[in-house]
N, CA and C of each residue as an Amber inpcrd file, in Angstrom:
protein
   318
 110.8400000 -22.1270000 225.5480000 110.2440000 -21.9140000 226.8540000
 109.5100000 -23.1990000 227.2380000 109.6270000 -23.6020000 228.4920000
 108.9300000 -24.8190000 228.8900000 107.4400000 -24.5370000 229.1070000
 106.6740000 -25.6090000 229.2360000 105.2210000 -25.4800000 229.3400000
 104.7740000 -24.6370000 230.5360000 105.4290000 -24.7900000 231.6830000
 105.0100000 -24.0490000 232.8720000 105.3040000 -22.5560000 232.7300000
 106.4430000 -22.2230000 232.1590000 106.7640000 -20.8090000 231.9290000
 105.8090000 -20.2040000 230.9040000 105.5260000 -20.9570000 229.8490000
 104.5970000 -20.4790000 228.8210000 103.2030000 -20.2990000 229.4160000
 102.7860000 -21.2520000 230.2440000 101.4810000 -21.1590000 230.9000000
 101.3980000 -19.8860000 231.7330000 102.4150000 -19.6400000 232.5340000
 102.4230000 -18.4550000 233.3900000 102.3740000 -17.1810000 232.5430000
 103.1870000 -17.1280000 231.4870000 103.2290000 -15.9360000 230.6360000
 101.8740000 -15.6920000 229.9640000 101.2740000 -16.7440000 229.4370000
  99.9780000 -16.6150000 228.7640000  98.9210000 -16.1240000 229.7500000
  98.8410000 -16.7680000 230.9040000  97.8330000 -16.3700000 231.8880000
  98.0890000 -14.9630000 232.4170000  99.3410000 -14.6200000 232.6360000
  99.6890000 -13.2840000 233.1280000  99.2390000 -12.2070000 232.1390000
  99.4970000 -12.4340000 230.8580000  99.0950000 -11.4510000 229.8480000
  97.5800000 -11.3810000 229.6990000  96.9120000 -12.5390000 229.7410000
  95.4510000 -12.5240000 229.6550000  94.8490000 -11.7960000 230.8460000
  95.4730000 -11.9350000 232.0110000  94.9950000 -11.2290000 233.2010000
  95.2510000  -9.7290000 233.0690000  96.4440000  -9.3750000 232.6420000
  96.8210000  -7.9600000 232.5180000  95.9050000  -7.2120000 231.5490000
  95.5500000  -7.8560000 230.4450000  94.7520000  -7.1990000 229.4170000
  93.2790000  -7.6110000 229.4430000  92.8250000  -8.1730000 230.5650000
  91.4300000  -8.6070000 230.6960000  90.4900000  -7.4400000 230.4540000
  89.5600000  -7.6180000 229.5350000  88.5760000  -6.5880000 229.2280000
  89.0470000  -5.5290000 228.2560000  90.2770000  -5.6180000 227.8030000
  90.8190000  -4.6280000 226.8640000  90.5130000  -5.0820000 225.4320000
  89.7220000  -4.3130000 224.7520000  89.3150000  -4.6570000 223.3810000
  90.4830000  -4.6730000 222.4050000  91.5250000  -3.9130000 222.6930000
  92.6370000  -3.8020000 221.7570000  93.7730000  -4.7890000 222.0520000
  93.5210000  -5.8160000 222.8880000  94.5630000  -6.8000000 223.1980000
  95.0150000  -7.4980000 221.9240000  96.3210000  -7.5450000 221.7330000
  96.9180000  -8.1970000 220.5630000  97.2380000  -9.6440000 220.9290000
  96.4910000 -10.5840000 220.3780000  96.6740000 -11.9950000 220.7060000
  98.0250000 -12.5360000 220.2570000  98.7380000 -11.7810000 219.4520000
 100.0970000 -12.1860000 219.0710000 101.0180000 -12.2220000 220.2920000
 100.6660000 -11.5010000 221.3400000 101.4760000 -11.4930000 222.5630000
 101.5160000 -12.8610000 223.2440000 100.5160000 -13.7050000 222.9470000
 100.4770000 -15.0470000 223.5390000 100.5990000 -16.1300000 222.4700000
 101.0750000 -15.7540000 221.3130000 101.2170000 -16.7040000 220.2040000
 102.3500000 -17.6990000 220.4730000 102.4020000 -18.7240000 219.6510000
 103.4770000 -19.7190000 219.7590000 104.8370000 -19.0360000 219.6510000
 104.9480000 -18.1100000 218.7220000 106.2120000 -17.3950000 218.5420000
 106.5720000 -16.5900000 219.7890000 105.5840000 -15.9230000 220.3820000
 105.8330000 -15.0730000 221.5460000 106.2820000 -15.8770000 222.7630000
 105.7760000 -17.0990000 222.8910000 106.1650000 -17.9270000 224.0430000
 107.2220000 -18.9620000 223.6560000 107.7830000 -18.7810000 222.4640000
 108.9070000 -19.5990000 221.9830000 108.6030000 -21.1020000 222.0220000
 107.4710000 -21.4440000 221.3940000 107.0650000 -22.8410000 221.3120000
 106.7410000 -23.1910000 219.8730000 106.8690000 -24.4540000 219.5640000
 106.4090000 -24.9850000 218.2900000 104.8890000 -24.8080000 218.2390000
 104.3500000 -24.4920000 217.0880000 102.9130000 -24.2190000 216.9670000
 102.0690000 -25.4010000 217.4440000 102.4960000 -26.6180000 217.1560000
 101.7280000 -27.7960000 217.5750000 101.7120000 -27.9360000 219.0950000
 102.8600000 -27.6990000 219.7250000 102.9270000 -27.7740000 221.1920000
 102.1060000 -26.6620000 221.8290000 102.1990000 -25.4660000 221.2740000
 101.4360000 -24.3290000 221.7800000  99.9350000 -24.5990000 221.6930000
  99.5270000 -25.1130000 220.5530000  98.1030000 -25.3960000 220.3450000
  97.5900000 -26.4000000 221.3750000  98.3530000 -27.4500000 221.6360000
  97.9430000 -28.4470000 222.6290000  97.9740000 -27.8670000 224.0450000
  98.9220000 -26.9830000 224.3250000  98.9660000 -26.3130000 225.6180000
  97.7320000 -25.4380000 225.8150000  97.3710000 -24.6690000 224.8100000
  96.1870000 -23.8050000 224.9020000  94.9240000 -24.6290000 225.1290000
  94.8070000 -25.7360000 224.4200000  93.6430000 -26.6070000 224.5990000
  93.6410000 -27.1930000 226.0090000  94.8130000 -27.5990000 226.4910000
  94.9180000 -28.1380000 227.8540000  94.5390000 -27.0770000 228.8860000
  94.9360000 -25.8320000 228.6660000  94.5810000 -24.7490000 229.5860000
  93.0720000 -24.5540000 229.6390000  92.4240000 -24.6730000 228.4860000
  90.9650000 -24.5370000 228.4790000  90.3110000 -25.7380000 229.1480000
  90.7700000 -26.9370000 228.8360000  90.1900000 -28.1340000 229.4540000
  90.3640000 -28.1270000 230.9740000  91.4700000 -27.5580000 231.4530000
  91.7360000 -27.4740000 232.8950000  90.9450000 -26.3490000 233.5640000
  90.3280000 -25.4990000 232.7480000  89.5080000 -24.4230000 233.2980000
  90.2300000 -23.1160000 233.5440000  91.4780000 -22.9820000 233.0700000
  92.2440000 -21.7560000 233.2880000  91.9040000 -20.6660000 232.2800000
  91.4680000 -21.0610000 231.0950000  91.0440000 -20.1010000 230.0770000
  89.7400000 -20.6030000 229.4640000  89.0820000 -19.7070000 228.7560000
  87.9060000 -20.0700000 227.9730000  87.9450000 -19.2690000 226.6860000
  87.0780000 -19.6040000 225.7540000  86.9880000 -18.8290000 224.5250000
  87.6430000 -19.4550000 223.3140000  88.1890000 -20.6500000 223.4670000
  88.7600000 -21.3370000 222.3140000  87.7180000 -22.2740000 221.7190000
  87.7850000 -22.4290000 220.4250000  86.9920000 -23.4410000 219.7400000
  87.9970000 -24.3790000 219.0960000  87.8070000 -25.6620000 219.3130000
  88.7040000 -26.6300000 218.6960000  87.9060000 -27.8310000 218.2120000
  88.4590000 -28.4820000 217.2100000  87.8060000 -29.6410000 216.6210000
  88.8180000 -30.7510000 216.4290000  88.3000000 -31.9330000 216.2170000
  89.1550000 -33.0780000 215.9230000  88.3790000 -34.0200000 215.0200000
  88.9640000 -34.2990000 213.8610000  88.3210000 -35.2300000 212.9450000
  88.8330000 -36.6420000 213.2190000  88.2120000 -37.6000000 212.6200000
  88.6110000 -39.0000000 212.7970000  90.0370000 -39.2440000 212.3080000
  90.4950000 -38.4490000 211.3590000  91.8250000 -38.6570000 210.7950000
  92.9320000 -37.9320000 211.5730000  92.5570000 -37.1360000 212.5670000
  93.5360000 -36.3780000 213.3470000  93.7880000 -37.0340000 214.6970000
  95.0500000 -37.0710000 215.0990000  95.4090000 -37.6410000 216.3970000
  95.0850000 -36.6870000 217.5410000  95.1460000 -35.3860000 217.2550000
  94.9560000 -34.3750000 218.2900000  93.9300000 -33.3410000 217.8350000
  93.2700000 -32.6830000 218.7930000  92.3680000 -31.5870000 218.4270000
  93.1760000 -30.3840000 217.9460000  92.5380000 -29.5500000 217.1470000
  93.1830000 -28.3490000 216.6210000  92.2720000 -27.1480000 216.8210000
  92.8820000 -26.0140000 217.1300000  92.1530000 -24.7810000 217.3910000
  91.6210000 -24.2040000 216.0980000  90.3730000 -23.7170000 216.1640000
  89.7510000 -23.0250000 215.0460000  90.0040000 -21.5370000 215.2380000
  90.5510000 -20.8990000 214.2300000  90.8410000 -19.4680000 214.2990000
  89.6080000 -18.6830000 213.8840000  89.4460000 -17.4650000 214.3320000
  90.3240000 -16.7090000 215.2100000  90.1330000 -17.1310000 216.6600000
  91.1510000 -16.8590000 217.4700000  91.0630000 -17.2000000 218.8860000
  90.7510000 -15.9530000 219.6970000  90.0070000 -16.1460000 220.7770000
  89.6810000 -15.0610000 221.7020000  89.6930000 -15.6080000 223.1250000
  90.8600000 -16.0910000 223.5740000  90.9000000 -16.6640000 224.9220000
  90.7560000 -15.6030000 226.0070000  90.1200000 -16.0140000 227.0830000
  89.9320000 -15.1640000 228.2550000  90.3840000 -15.9490000 229.4800000
  90.9830000 -15.2760000 230.4290000  91.3640000 -15.9390000 231.6640000
  90.1130000 -16.1360000 232.5200000  90.0410000 -17.2520000 233.2010000
  88.9250000 -17.5370000 234.0990000  89.3380000 -17.2230000 235.5310000
  88.3800000 -17.3310000 236.4520000  88.7000000 -17.1370000 237.8550000
  89.7260000 -18.1650000 238.3140000  89.5880000 -19.3960000 237.8380000
  90.5540000 -20.4490000 238.1830000  91.9520000 -20.0800000 237.6730000
  92.0250000 -19.4800000 236.4850000  93.3010000 -19.0260000 235.9510000
  93.9120000 -17.9230000 236.7940000  93.0630000 -17.0190000 237.2930000
  93.5500000 -15.9530000 238.1630000  94.0590000 -16.5290000 239.4850000
  93.3800000 -17.5460000 240.0060000  93.8450000 -18.2190000 241.2260000
  95.2010000 -18.8700000 240.9980000  95.3910000 -19.4890000 239.8300000
  96.6710000 -20.1050000 239.4900000  97.7870000 -19.0730000 239.5460000
  97.5460000 -17.9060000 238.9520000  98.5500000 -16.8400000 238.9700000
  98.8600000 -16.4040000 240.3980000  97.8420000 -16.2360000 241.1930000
  98.0250000 -15.7990000 242.5800000  98.8210000 -16.8290000 243.3600000
  98.4530000 -18.0920000 243.2420000  99.1430000 -19.1570000 243.9720000
 100.5940000 -19.2610000 243.5480000 100.8590000 -19.2110000 242.2580000
 102.2250000 -19.3310000 241.7720000 103.0470000 -18.1030000 242.1060000
 102.4510000 -16.9330000 242.0820000 103.1620000 -15.7230000 242.4730000
 103.5280000 -15.7580000 243.9450000 102.6260000 -16.2310000 244.7730000
 102.8700000 -16.3360000 246.2040000 103.9710000 -17.3470000 246.4890000
 103.9200000 -18.4940000 245.8230000 104.9370000 -19.5220000 246.0330000
 106.3100000 -19.0260000 245.5960000 106.3760000 -18.3170000 244.4800000
 107.6630000 -17.7910000 244.0020000 108.2370000 -16.7920000 245.0030000
 107.3780000 -15.9270000 245.5550000 107.8390000 -14.9480000 246.5440000
 108.3250000 -15.6380000 247.8110000 107.6130000 -16.6760000 248.2290000
 108.0210000 -17.4140000 249.4310000 109.3630000 -18.0990000 249.2100000
 109.5590000 -18.6690000 248.0450000 110.8220000 -19.3380000 247.7240000
 111.9700000 -18.3280000 247.7140000 111.7290000 -17.1500000 247.1250000
 112.7520000 -16.1010000 247.0990000 113.0920000 -15.6470000 248.5170000
 112.0790000 -15.4740000 249.3720000 112.3080000 -15.0340000 250.7480000
 113.1230000 -16.0660000 251.5180000 112.8060000 -17.3340000 251.3460000
 113.5540000 -18.3800000 252.0260000 114.9970000 -18.4490000 251.5250000
 115.1850000 -18.2230000 250.2540000 116.5380000 -18.2280000 249.6930000
 117.3690000 -17.0910000 250.2920000 116.7220000 -15.9470000 250.5260000
 117.4270000 -14.8020000 251.0990000 117.8890000 -15.0630000 252.5250000
 117.1360000 -15.8610000 253.2700000 117.5260000 -16.1340000 254.6610000
 118.3120000 -17.4370000 254.7790000 118.6730000 -18.0240000 253.6520000
 119.5480000 -19.1860000 253.6660000 118.8640000 -20.5230000 253.6780000
 117.5460000 -20.5490000 253.5860000 116.8410000 -21.8230000 253.5160000
 116.8820000 -22.3140000 252.0780000 116.7610000 -23.6230000 251.9300000
 116.7750000 -24.2020000 250.5890000 115.5590000 -25.0840000 250.4050000
 114.8630000 -24.8740000 249.3060000 113.7310000 -25.7260000 248.9570000
 114.1260000 -26.5050000 247.7140000 114.1550000 -27.8210000 247.8150000
 114.5420000 -28.6190000 246.6360000 113.5020000 -28.5760000 245.5450000
């Protein structure tokens, strides 16, 4: 799965299960979004740095090239993350509607 699809899936699930104590974080794991663990970890950190999620703890030592997440994870979607979902959902619907009437968006 590419980064944008994985991002959408992760945010969508975090939004769907927001406030649910029994949310299974395996639903947003590297395996669930079909990514290499290293790529997934960097994506999750990027999502937090961009303000779309919160609740991750990560560290980076002098000997490491990249930061790494400290387990266990408890990510939560932020308001900015919810806006991302809304904007992308709206754009996808608009693109589908235009395709139905014969318009093409490159």
